[in-house]
């Protein structure tokens, strides 16, 4: 009998662990831990753990802290945060430091959770392969990389904000600023853009749909949300639908924005050289039939943004 | 000068005239009294029976009784001639008609019987049987004063009247002469005095007065005033000196005035300027006041919002905590239910296979039996391998546990809020604290163990939901003060009035609730500020600084006190002390 894929559950509530274990034990080898610290021990003991489901509020290490450590120890392990309530700080921490794959609220839908976990395993496999390939070619590829100026697109309906950002980053990057989603799509159709830094406060546009269209068409483009909106629902959508790279809440100090932008550019570069891959894209490739993903894809495919973007690109040619 | 003379004359004459008037009145009064006395005396001397015998119309002047009375009157007149009585000054009257009397006895007998119109004084004397007198009155014969006395018989009936007349010209003339001489002397004195002063004035007073007037006029501001005294004596040189001085002063004044004018103009322009500035400042001030009023209104509104925000923040924390507490059991209950339906299908499938096997055995269908046995066993093996039966039982237990936990939470939530209570109510404080602890459990459980040191059946009159809000605030603060893991100790005790040991329930005047933690403590400099509104040491966005302030108000509403003891590094203890009975208003 083939080895079962290994899954780790971390929650301080034993009945949750029990219940989830019963849900998953037929398909996976399930490990459980009642704290973040114990979870890290399990990861170290069982390097084949590919997916982790972790509670946010626990004594000792919090969920996002645990996941951040796990990411460091085992980058290809897919991290899912399962939490009792949507505290914006927890959500932002989970994306910005834990880079979670999904943010799932308790009480969960068991079927959905199973699908997400299954998708997680498939993506993890591919990530592992990318990782292996990357390790092999890392040295020569990066050395030979042309050190061109990366394009960064700033999107904000307030023109003054855009102008400030462009001025701030124009020496380091090929910085372009726009104040509408249409203009943004037009800019994107003209040339490859490494990072899109976007506000989510649009008068008449769904920011997540808009950014999703971009991410769908340009797998190597990293999306970064920079906004004054402290919106938990939006943040959860940004994680679950968009796999947004970071969600920064204004006011943020310049150094932090610059560091984040640098990290995003590096990530985009890595994707360009296939040293890293977007989980969203892998998800689409590995599980075209999984409803979680296919619903999302149908949504994106029918998105007006995507249609606009494609029309513009065709016009460019 | 003439005016002075006139004043002087009036000054001398006025007392004289007044004196004269006074004397005149006094004399008259004296006269009236004397006349009265005389009339009375005469009336008494006349024999009433004699008088009664006189017939009035016309009187028989030859009658003996008439002669007797006539002699008496004549003698009386003679005896009093020194008073100025004349022959026609004394009469006796008899009543004739309603308003008429007739002369009954008099010196000139040819007039006896002539009627005489009754005067009010006569009527008074007649009716009242007493004497009376008139004031001064004038007729064509002169100025008169009269006195009347009744002639009474033995029964007191008035038979007639005696009139004693007095033509007072005599006295008055005397007095008037005296006055005239006084006036004459006074006028002479005034006239001669005036003449003398005119003379003096012409010689000395006038030039001196001229100088004095000039000095006064000059000093009052008439700078053009000069004195024209041509004499060469001391007064003349005084006048010259004055004129010289006046010229000097005028010149100096002119210069001073010019400077003053210039200065005044400068001052006025400066004043105008500062007036403009002041007006500007005032406008600015008004604007500032407007702005202040506006921001005052804003601050009030914000304060209201902040109080609301604190409520919402506490509520938000509470709701978040409760959501987590409910979602956790809800998570595994929901999960269990979806697994139970899966298991149910598998169990049903096994049952079905067993049923098939049983049917095959009953029917003796040998070809099928072997397969059916294999199927049933395989299904049972799978079920066992997947621990379906055990898991089902386990999940049913989990679900029961989960539902019980949710139920408990909801019950406590209800106890905690007690929104239906708006009056003071005797409530079990321990229960309130327990509900609060359940609500706050999510915040506390990772931070602290709770040690309860309760007095059983601990009750006080209170608004339970408001007190619970205070407990929640204190417990949450205690949990936040603990850095790693600590202990929160909650004590409930009755306290009596000082010096009385709380033995009987009636001695239990106060309910004291102590919530202590062994956390980081409060810095001494913060200790007296912690109940101030908006005081917080928490980072921006994490505390409104109103929690303790609101708690303070709630305890005040209970006529109680809330106090704090704290040592940095050792912990903090809050004491809430409320009366067990709220006095009825």
Coordinates of C-alpha atoms in Angstrom, one line a residue, chain A residues 12-13 15-16 18-20 22-23 25-26 55 57-59 83-85 106-110 114, chain B residues 320 324 327-328 331-332 334-336 338-339 342-343 346 386-388 391 394-395 398 405 442 446:
Chain A
X12 CA -5.5 23.8 21.4
X13 CA -9.0 22.3 21.4
X15 CA -12.1 18.0 20.3
X16 CA -11.3 19.9 17.1
X18 CA -10.3 14.7 17.1
X19 CA -13.0 15.7 14.8
X20 CA -10.6 16.8 12.0
X22 CA -11.7 11.5 11.8
X23 CA -12.4 13.6 8.7
X25 CA -7.6 9.9 8.6
X26 CA -8.9 7.7 5.7
X55 CA -5.7 27.5 14.6
X57 CA -5.6 31.7 18.8
X58 CA -3.5 29.4 20.9
X59 CA -1.5 29.8 24.1
X83 CA -9.8 30.3 13.0
X84 CA -12.7 31.1 15.2
X85 CA -13.1 34.8 14.4
X106 CA -14.8 28.1 12.0
X107 CA -17.2 26.5 11.8
X108 CA -16.0 25.2 8.5
X109 CA -17.6 23.3 5.7
X110 CA -16.1 19.8 5.9
X114 CA -11.3 18.4 2.3
Chain B
X320 CA -15.3 38.4 19.2
X324 CA -14.6 32.3 19.0
X327 CA -17.4 28.8 16.7
X328 CA -15.0 26.2 18.2
X331 CA -16.8 23.7 14.2
X332 CA -16.5 20.2 15.6
X334 CA -20.8 20.6 12.3
X335 CA -17.9 18.5 11.2
X336 CA -19.2 15.6 13.3
X338 CA -21.3 15.7 8.2
X339 CA -19.1 12.7 9.1
X342 CA -21.2 9.6 5.8
X343 CA -20.8 6.9 8.5
X346 CA -21.6 3.1 5.4
X386 CA -12.1 2.9 9.3
X387 CA -13.3 2.7 12.9
X388 CA -16.7 3.8 11.7
X391 CA -15.9 7.2 15.5
X394 CA -17.2 9.4 19.6
X395 CA -18.7 12.0 17.3
X398 CA -18.4 15.3 20.8
X405 CA -20.8 24.1 25.7
X442 CA -11.4 33.4 25.8
X446 CA -4.3 31.5 28.0

